[in-house]
Amino acid sequence: MNLLEVDNLKVRYGSFEAVRGVSLSLGQSEIVGIVGESGSGKSTLAKVLIGLEKASSGKVDFFPAVSGEKPSLQMIFQDAVGSLNPRMTVSQTLNEIIAVSRSTYKASELLELVGLSEAVLAQYPREMSGGQCQRVSIARALACRPDILIADEPVSALDVSVQARILNLLRDLRKQMNLSILLVAHDLAVVKNVCDRVYVMERGLFVDSGETCKVFNEPTSQYTKKLLSAVPTL
């Protein structure tokens, strides 16, 4: 069952077409990756889906979740530290969104979901690591009990070991909370062991798509082959 379907979406800025007619789907409790280099249009697409940008043409449809209601969306941004208010403690940040969204969660419960202790409640973003800040950002997004989580380059600013832990956290949350996740990344290594399917984006177009294992083993475009050549092997 699909929660999201995009059909022939285009985004133009004057004469420049950032997204040139793409179609995709996101199923219930599925993790789908959108991969491409900087400037490929993937973040623009993500912003259109969350409502931060407007499409020039095309169609975006949302379908009822398990609850029977239109799915709710939340976004995780690349700059975890910058996305948090530097003047607010973790407690203030989480309690603000809990109050606004009338969430039944407590701040401590949200931290537990993302693997953080209550000790960070009194801390400011500058007092935490990048990985901790990203976990707080994820906790803030979960407060609204979203059906769809859009993660725009959520690990690109983190060390490799921290990247793996954040990606594993997203995978665990998918199972635990029945989340559907759209994961935007600039290299295939990030999505290899996390995503069920992947779309490869080049200059505003999808040049490869399918189950992750198939895209890795049977790439059809030269661009995908180039990205795969950059994936480290052990």
PDB file of C-alpha atoms in Angstrom:
ATOM      1  CA  MET A   1       0.000   0.000   0.000  1.00  0.00           C
ATOM      2  CA  ASN A   2       1.470   3.319  -1.085  1.00  0.00           C
ATOM      3  CA  LEU A   3       1.272   6.358   1.166  1.00  0.00           C
ATOM      4  CA  LEU A   4       2.857   8.664  -1.403  1.00  0.00           C
ATOM      5  CA  GLU A   5       2.884   8.782  -5.195  1.00  0.00           C
ATOM      6  CA  VAL A   6       4.603  11.421  -7.334  1.00  0.00           C
ATOM      7  CA  ASP A   7       3.808  11.707 -11.047  1.00  0.00           C
ATOM      8  CA  ASN A   8       5.864  13.688 -13.568  1.00  0.00           C
ATOM      9  CA  LEU A   9       6.901  16.344 -11.049  1.00  0.00           C
ATOM     10  CA  LYS A  10       8.776  19.391 -12.351  1.00  0.00           C
ATOM     11  CA  VAL A  11      10.309  22.332 -10.505  1.00  0.00           C
ATOM     12  CA  ARG A  12      11.515  25.420 -12.351  1.00  0.00           C
ATOM     13  CA  TYR A  13      13.375  28.505 -11.163  1.00  0.00           C
ATOM     14  CA  GLY A  14      13.005  30.912 -14.050  1.00  0.00           C
ATOM     15  CA  SER A  15      14.486  29.178 -17.080  1.00  0.00           C
ATOM     16  CA  PHE A  16      16.310  26.591 -14.955  1.00  0.00           C
ATOM     17  CA  GLU A  17      14.536  23.269 -14.420  1.00  0.00           C
ATOM     18  CA  ALA A  18      15.821  21.745 -11.170  1.00  0.00           C
ATOM     19  CA  VAL A  19      13.474  18.727 -11.321  1.00  0.00           C
ATOM     20  CA  ARG A  20      12.611  17.653 -14.850  1.00  0.00           C
ATOM     21  CA  GLY A  21       9.675  15.273 -14.559  1.00  0.00           C
ATOM     22  CA  VAL A  22      10.111  12.503 -11.991  1.00  0.00           C
ATOM     23  CA  SER A  23       7.751   9.860 -10.666  1.00  0.00           C
ATOM     24  CA  LEU A  24       8.145   7.806  -7.504  1.00  0.00           C
ATOM     25  CA  SER A  25       6.225   5.959  -4.822  1.00  0.00           C
ATOM     26  CA  LEU A  26       6.669   5.285  -1.118  1.00  0.00           C
ATOM     27  CA  GLY A  27       4.913   2.347   0.496  1.00  0.00           C
ATOM     28  CA  GLN A  28       3.740   1.727   4.035  1.00  0.00           C
ATOM     29  CA  SER A  29       6.711   0.974   6.339  1.00  0.00           C
ATOM     30  CA  GLU A  30       9.160   1.237   3.429  1.00  0.00           C
ATOM     31  CA  ILE A  31      12.519   3.006   3.281  1.00  0.00           C
ATOM     32  CA  VAL A  32      13.198   4.488  -0.149  1.00  0.00           C
ATOM     33  CA  GLY A  33      16.412   6.270  -1.088  1.00  0.00           C
ATOM     34  CA  ILE A  34      16.972   9.158  -3.488  1.00  0.00           C
ATOM     35  CA  VAL A  35      20.650   9.347  -4.391  1.00  0.00           C
ATOM     36  CA  GLY A  36      22.538  11.905  -6.422  1.00  0.00           C
ATOM     37  CA  GLU A  37      25.387  14.383  -6.334  1.00  0.00           C
ATOM     38  CA  SER A  38      24.994  17.984  -5.166  1.00  0.00           C
ATOM     39  CA  GLY A  39      22.808  19.909  -7.590  1.00  0.00           C
ATOM     40  CA  SER A  40      21.008  16.832  -8.904  1.00  0.00           C
ATOM     41  CA  GLY A  41      17.637  18.079  -7.629  1.00  0.00           C
ATOM     42  CA  LYS A  42      17.066  15.577  -4.844  1.00  0.00           C
ATOM     43  CA  SER A  43      16.790  18.107  -1.991  1.00  0.00           C
ATOM     44  CA  THR A  44      14.487  20.295  -4.095  1.00  0.00           C
ATOM     45  CA  LEU A  45      12.232  17.286  -4.593  1.00  0.00           C
ATOM     46  CA  ALA A  46      12.234  16.564  -0.857  1.00  0.00           C
ATOM     47  CA  LYS A  47      11.306  20.174  -0.085  1.00  0.00           C
ATOM     48  CA  VAL A  48       8.380  20.024  -2.508  1.00  0.00           C
ATOM     49  CA  LEU A  49       7.060  16.906  -0.774  1.00  0.00           C
ATOM     50  CA  ILE A  50       7.234  18.512   2.664  1.00  0.00           C
ATOM     51  CA  GLY A  51       5.718  21.769   1.375  1.00  0.00           C
ATOM     52  CA  LEU A  52       8.761  24.053   1.603  1.00  0.00           C
ATOM     53  CA  GLU A  53       8.890  24.486  -2.197  1.00  0.00           C
ATOM     54  CA  LYS A  54       6.191  24.553  -4.867  1.00  0.00           C
ATOM     55  CA  ALA A  55       6.124  22.318  -7.920  1.00  0.00           C
ATOM     56  CA  SER A  56       5.830  23.943 -11.333  1.00  0.00           C
ATOM     57  CA  SER A  57       3.793  21.017 -12.634  1.00  0.00           C
ATOM     58  CA  GLY A  58       3.081  17.385 -11.935  1.00  0.00           C
ATOM     59  CA  LYS A  59       1.163  15.603  -9.232  1.00  0.00           C
ATOM     60  CA  VAL A  60       1.798  14.597  -5.604  1.00  0.00           C
ATOM     61  CA  ASP A  61      -0.789  12.295  -4.031  1.00  0.00           C
ATOM     62  CA  PHE A  62      -0.974  11.165  -0.411  1.00  0.00           C
ATOM     63  CA  PHE A  63      -3.076   8.143   0.482  1.00  0.00           C
ATOM     64  CA  PRO A  64      -4.661   7.184   3.826  1.00  0.00           C
ATOM     65  CA  ALA A  65      -2.353   5.549   6.362  1.00  0.00           C
ATOM     66  CA  VAL A  66      -3.350   2.622   8.574  1.00  0.00           C
ATOM     67  CA  SER A  67      -5.363   5.064  10.707  1.00  0.00           C
ATOM     68  CA  GLY A  68      -7.504   5.873   7.668  1.00  0.00           C
ATOM     69  CA  GLU A  69      -6.392   9.498   7.694  1.00  0.00           C
ATOM     70  CA  LYS A  70      -4.108  11.430   5.352  1.00  0.00           C
ATOM     71  CA  PRO A  71      -0.500  10.660   6.338  1.00  0.00           C
ATOM     72  CA  SER A  72       1.436  13.247   8.328  1.00  0.00           C
ATOM     73  CA  LEU A  73       4.983  14.192   7.344  1.00  0.00           C
ATOM     74  CA  GLN A  74       8.029  15.442   9.206  1.00  0.00           C
ATOM     75  CA  MET A  75      11.514  16.308   7.944  1.00  0.00           C
ATOM     76  CA  ILE A  76      15.032  15.776   9.279  1.00  0.00           C
ATOM     77  CA  PHE A  77      17.609  18.215   7.943  1.00  0.00           C
ATOM     78  CA  GLN A  78      21.266  17.807   7.052  1.00  0.00           C
ATOM     79  CA  ASP A  79      22.602  20.402   9.500  1.00  0.00           C
ATOM     80  CA  ALA A  80      21.495  18.873  12.783  1.00  0.00           C
ATOM     81  CA  VAL A  81      23.141  21.531  14.945  1.00  0.00           C
ATOM     82  CA  GLY A  82      21.856  24.401  12.797  1.00  0.00           C
ATOM     83  CA  SER A  83      18.294  23.029  12.806  1.00  0.00           C
ATOM     84  CA  LEU A  84      18.129  23.334  16.601  1.00  0.00           C
ATOM     85  CA  ASN A  85      17.635  26.652  18.387  1.00  0.00           C
ATOM     86  CA  PRO A  86      20.995  27.415  20.066  1.00  0.00           C
ATOM     87  CA  ARG A  87      19.239  29.289  22.877  1.00  0.00           C
ATOM     88  CA  MET A  88      17.011  26.386  23.850  1.00  0.00           C
ATOM     89  CA  THR A  89      17.878  23.304  25.847  1.00  0.00           C
ATOM     90  CA  VAL A  90      16.856  19.891  24.591  1.00  0.00           C
ATOM     91  CA  SER A  91      14.052  19.907  27.142  1.00  0.00           C
ATOM     92  CA  GLN A  92      12.724  23.247  25.863  1.00  0.00           C
ATOM     93  CA  THR A  93      13.023  22.130  22.233  1.00  0.00           C
ATOM     94  CA  LEU A  94      11.095  18.905  22.761  1.00  0.00           C
ATOM     95  CA  ASN A  95       8.492  20.322  25.147  1.00  0.00           C
ATOM     96  CA  GLU A  96       7.731  23.122  22.700  1.00  0.00           C
ATOM     97  CA  ILE A  97       6.823  20.709  19.892  1.00  0.00           C
ATOM     98  CA  ILE A  98       4.991  18.440  22.356  1.00  0.00           C
ATOM     99  CA  ALA A  99       2.808  21.384  23.381  1.00  0.00           C
ATOM    100  CA  VAL A 100       2.207  22.676  19.848  1.00  0.00           C
ATOM    101  CA  SER A 101       1.335  19.239  18.448  1.00  0.00           C
ATOM    102  CA  ARG A 102      -0.543  18.150  21.582  1.00  0.00           C
ATOM    103  CA  SER A 103       1.602  15.046  21.605  1.00  0.00           C
ATOM    104  CA  THR A 104       1.093  12.402  24.283  1.00  0.00           C
ATOM    105  CA  TYR A 105       4.830  11.787  24.440  1.00  0.00           C
ATOM    106  CA  LYS A 106       7.032  13.018  27.255  1.00  0.00           C
ATOM    107  CA  ALA A 107      10.442  14.489  26.386  1.00  0.00           C
ATOM    108  CA  SER A 108      12.192  11.627  28.163  1.00  0.00           C
ATOM    109  CA  GLU A 109      10.201   9.078  26.137  1.00  0.00           C
ATOM    110  CA  LEU A 110      11.244  10.709  22.865  1.00  0.00           C
ATOM    111  CA  LEU A 111      14.883  10.608  23.920  1.00  0.00           C
ATOM    112  CA  GLU A 112      14.540   6.938  24.795  1.00  0.00           C
ATOM    113  CA  LEU A 113      13.199   6.256  21.287  1.00  0.00           C
ATOM    114  CA  VAL A 114      16.382   7.683  19.741  1.00  0.00           C
ATOM    115  CA  GLY A 115      18.816   6.159  22.218  1.00  0.00           C
ATOM    116  CA  LEU A 116      19.614   9.193  24.368  1.00  0.00           C
ATOM    117  CA  SER A 117      19.479   9.460  28.158  1.00  0.00           C
ATOM    118  CA  GLU A 118      17.587  12.058  30.154  1.00  0.00           C
ATOM    119  CA  ALA A 119      20.943  13.634  30.992  1.00  0.00           C
ATOM    120  CA  VAL A 120      20.888  15.597  27.721  1.00  0.00           C
ATOM    121  CA  LEU A 121      17.596  17.337  28.568  1.00  0.00           C
ATOM    122  CA  ALA A 122      19.458  20.193  30.235  1.00  0.00           C
ATOM    123  CA  GLN A 123      22.028  20.561  27.444  1.00  0.00           C
ATOM    124  CA  TYR A 124      22.219  23.111  24.633  1.00  0.00           C
ATOM    125  CA  PRO A 125      23.112  22.095  21.032  1.00  0.00           C
ATOM    126  CA  ARG A 126      26.658  23.469  21.417  1.00  0.00           C
ATOM    127  CA  GLU A 127      27.225  21.069  24.304  1.00  0.00           C
ATOM    128  CA  MET A 128      26.393  17.973  22.262  1.00  0.00           C
ATOM    129  CA  SER A 129      28.055  16.070  19.424  1.00  0.00           C
ATOM    130  CA  GLY A 130      26.711  16.140  15.874  1.00  0.00           C
ATOM    131  CA  GLY A 131      25.318  12.648  16.304  1.00  0.00           C
ATOM    132  CA  GLN A 132      23.513  13.600  19.510  1.00  0.00           C
ATOM    133  CA  CYS A 133      22.045  16.698  17.848  1.00  0.00           C
ATOM    134  CA  GLN A 134      20.776  14.591  14.963  1.00  0.00           C
ATOM    135  CA  ARG A 135      19.126  12.183  17.401  1.00  0.00           C
ATOM    136  CA  VAL A 136      17.425  15.133  19.101  1.00  0.00           C
ATOM    137  CA  SER A 137      16.243  16.338  15.680  1.00  0.00           C
ATOM    138  CA  ILE A 138      14.799  12.896  14.996  1.00  0.00           C
ATOM    139  CA  ALA A 139      13.143  12.869  18.434  1.00  0.00           C
ATOM    140  CA  ARG A 140      11.582  16.258  17.674  1.00  0.00           C
ATOM    141  CA  ALA A 141      10.193  14.908  14.386  1.00  0.00           C
ATOM    142  CA  LEU A 142       8.775  11.820  16.100  1.00  0.00           C
ATOM    143  CA  ALA A 143       6.845  13.905  18.639  1.00  0.00           C
ATOM    144  CA  CYS A 144       4.142  14.498  16.002  1.00  0.00           C
ATOM    145  CA  ARG A 145       3.831  10.743  15.363  1.00  0.00           C
ATOM    146  CA  PRO A 146       4.432  11.096  11.611  1.00  0.00           C
ATOM    147  CA  ASP A 147       3.557   8.419   9.093  1.00  0.00           C
ATOM    148  CA  ILE A 148       6.273   9.619   6.695  1.00  0.00           C
ATOM    149  CA  LEU A 149       9.740  10.839   7.635  1.00  0.00           C
ATOM    150  CA  ILE A 150      11.716  12.714   4.988  1.00  0.00           C
ATOM    151  CA  ALA A 151      15.423  12.651   5.847  1.00  0.00           C
ATOM    152  CA  ASP A 152      17.433  15.122   3.742  1.00  0.00           C
ATOM    153  CA  GLU A 153      21.115  14.153   3.918  1.00  0.00           C
ATOM    154  CA  PRO A 154      20.756  13.285   7.629  1.00  0.00           C
ATOM    155  CA  VAL A 155      24.242  11.781   8.008  1.00  0.00           C
ATOM    156  CA  SER A 156      26.446  13.640   5.514  1.00  0.00           C
ATOM    157  CA  ALA A 157      27.889  15.963   8.195  1.00  0.00           C
ATOM    158  CA  LEU A 158      28.696  13.101  10.576  1.00  0.00           C
ATOM    159  CA  ASP A 159      31.676  10.785  11.015  1.00  0.00           C
ATOM    160  CA  VAL A 160      31.370   7.420   9.270  1.00  0.00           C
ATOM    161  CA  SER A 161      30.907   5.461  12.515  1.00  0.00           C
ATOM    162  CA  VAL A 162      28.195   7.883  13.645  1.00  0.00           C
ATOM    163  CA  GLN A 163      26.545   7.676  10.217  1.00  0.00           C
ATOM    164  CA  ALA A 164      26.068   3.934  10.636  1.00  0.00           C
ATOM    165  CA  ARG A 165      24.461   4.361  14.052  1.00  0.00           C
ATOM    166  CA  ILE A 166      22.005   7.006  12.800  1.00  0.00           C
ATOM    167  CA  LEU A 167      21.077   4.889   9.770  1.00  0.00           C
ATOM    168  CA  ASN A 168      20.551   1.847  11.991  1.00  0.00           C
ATOM    169  CA  LEU A 169      18.374   3.998  14.239  1.00  0.00           C
ATOM    170  CA  LEU A 170      16.176   4.985  11.277  1.00  0.00           C
ATOM    171  CA  ARG A 171      15.877   1.349  10.264  1.00  0.00           C
ATOM    172  CA  ASP A 172      14.873   0.356  13.812  1.00  0.00           C
ATOM    173  CA  LEU A 173      12.332   3.189  14.047  1.00  0.00           C
ATOM    174  CA  ARG A 174      10.761   2.023  10.799  1.00  0.00           C
ATOM    175  CA  LYS A 175       9.961  -1.320  12.394  1.00  0.00           C
ATOM    176  CA  GLN A 176       9.109   0.029  15.825  1.00  0.00           C
ATOM    177  CA  MET A 177       6.782   2.820  14.673  1.00  0.00           C
ATOM    178  CA  ASN A 178       5.672   1.535  11.252  1.00  0.00           C
ATOM    179  CA  LEU A 179       7.334   4.573   9.653  1.00  0.00           C
ATOM    180  CA  SER A 180       7.752   5.158   5.949  1.00  0.00           C
ATOM    181  CA  ILE A 181      11.052   6.925   5.270  1.00  0.00           C
ATOM    182  CA  LEU A 182      12.309   8.810   2.226  1.00  0.00           C
ATOM    183  CA  LEU A 183      16.089   9.017   2.622  1.00  0.00           C
ATOM    184  CA  VAL A 184      17.994  11.580   0.546  1.00  0.00           C
ATOM    185  CA  ALA A 185      21.735  10.988   0.183  1.00  0.00           C
ATOM    186  CA  HIS A 186      24.611  11.836  -2.119  1.00  0.00           C
ATOM    187  CA  ASP A 187      26.281   8.426  -2.217  1.00  0.00           C
ATOM    188  CA  LEU A 188      24.999   4.903  -2.644  1.00  0.00           C
ATOM    189  CA  ALA A 189      26.991   3.563   0.307  1.00  0.00           C
ATOM    190  CA  VAL A 190      24.627   5.378   2.676  1.00  0.00           C
ATOM    191  CA  VAL A 191      21.527   3.624   1.346  1.00  0.00           C
ATOM    192  CA  LYS A 192      23.000   0.205   0.552  1.00  0.00           C
ATOM    193  CA  ASN A 193      22.008  -1.614   3.746  1.00  0.00           C
ATOM    194  CA  VAL A 194      19.061   0.554   4.762  1.00  0.00           C
ATOM    195  CA  CYS A 195      16.770   1.181   1.786  1.00  0.00           C
ATOM    196  CA  ASP A 196      14.336  -1.282   0.227  1.00  0.00           C
ATOM    197  CA  ARG A 197      14.359   0.634  -3.060  1.00  0.00           C
ATOM    198  CA  VAL A 198      16.417   3.452  -4.503  1.00  0.00           C
ATOM    199  CA  TYR A 199      16.063   6.148  -7.150  1.00  0.00           C
ATOM    200  CA  VAL A 200      19.283   7.546  -8.662  1.00  0.00           C
ATOM    201  CA  MET A 201      18.972  11.186  -9.686  1.00  0.00           C
ATOM    202  CA  GLU A 202      21.099  13.091 -12.191  1.00  0.00           C
ATOM    203  CA  ARG A 203      20.398  16.651 -13.346  1.00  0.00           C
ATOM    204  CA  GLY A 204      16.780  16.573 -12.261  1.00  0.00           C
ATOM    205  CA  LEU A 205      15.943  13.141 -13.687  1.00  0.00           C
ATOM    206  CA  PHE A 206      15.844   9.589 -12.332  1.00  0.00           C
ATOM    207  CA  VAL A 207      18.367   7.586 -14.364  1.00  0.00           C
ATOM    208  CA  ASP A 208      18.045   4.337 -12.401  1.00  0.00           C
ATOM    209  CA  SER A 209      15.480   2.925  -9.985  1.00  0.00           C
ATOM    210  CA  GLY A 210      14.419  -0.337  -8.426  1.00  0.00           C
ATOM    211  CA  GLU A 211      15.159  -2.612  -5.531  1.00  0.00           C
ATOM    212  CA  THR A 212      18.425  -1.588  -3.919  1.00  0.00           C
ATOM    213  CA  CYS A 213      20.159  -4.902  -4.575  1.00  0.00           C
ATOM    214  CA  LYS A 214      19.183  -4.756  -8.252  1.00  0.00           C
ATOM    215  CA  VAL A 215      20.443  -1.191  -8.706  1.00  0.00           C
ATOM    216  CA  PHE A 216      23.741  -2.183  -7.068  1.00  0.00           C
ATOM    217  CA  ASN A 217      24.155  -5.389  -9.053  1.00  0.00           C
ATOM    218  CA  GLU A 218      22.623  -4.366 -12.386  1.00  0.00           C
ATOM    219  CA  PRO A 219      22.987  -0.591 -12.873  1.00  0.00           C
ATOM    220  CA  THR A 220      21.639   0.617 -16.212  1.00  0.00           C
ATOM    221  CA  SER A 221      23.134   4.113 -16.431  1.00  0.00           C
ATOM    222  CA  GLN A 222      26.719   5.289 -16.622  1.00  0.00           C
ATOM    223  CA  TYR A 223      25.988   7.773 -13.854  1.00  0.00           C
ATOM    224  CA  THR A 224      24.949   5.000 -11.447  1.00  0.00           C
ATOM    225  CA  LYS A 225      28.062   3.044 -12.377  1.00  0.00           C
ATOM    226  CA  LYS A 226      30.143   6.125 -11.545  1.00  0.00           C
ATOM    227  CA  LEU A 227      28.494   6.458  -8.142  1.00  0.00           C
ATOM    228  CA  LEU A 228      28.996   2.757  -7.466  1.00  0.00           C
ATOM    229  CA  SER A 229      32.682   3.034  -8.300  1.00  0.00           C
ATOM    230  CA  ALA A 230      32.993   5.492  -5.430  1.00  0.00           C
ATOM    231  CA  VAL A 231      31.512   3.051  -2.909  1.00  0.00           C
ATOM    232  CA  PRO A 232      34.356   1.648  -0.759  1.00  0.00           C
ATOM    233  CA  THR A 233      34.754  -2.124  -0.696  1.00  0.00           C
ATOM    234  CA  LEU A 234      36.192  -4.155   2.168  1.00  0.00           C
TER     235      LEU A 234
END
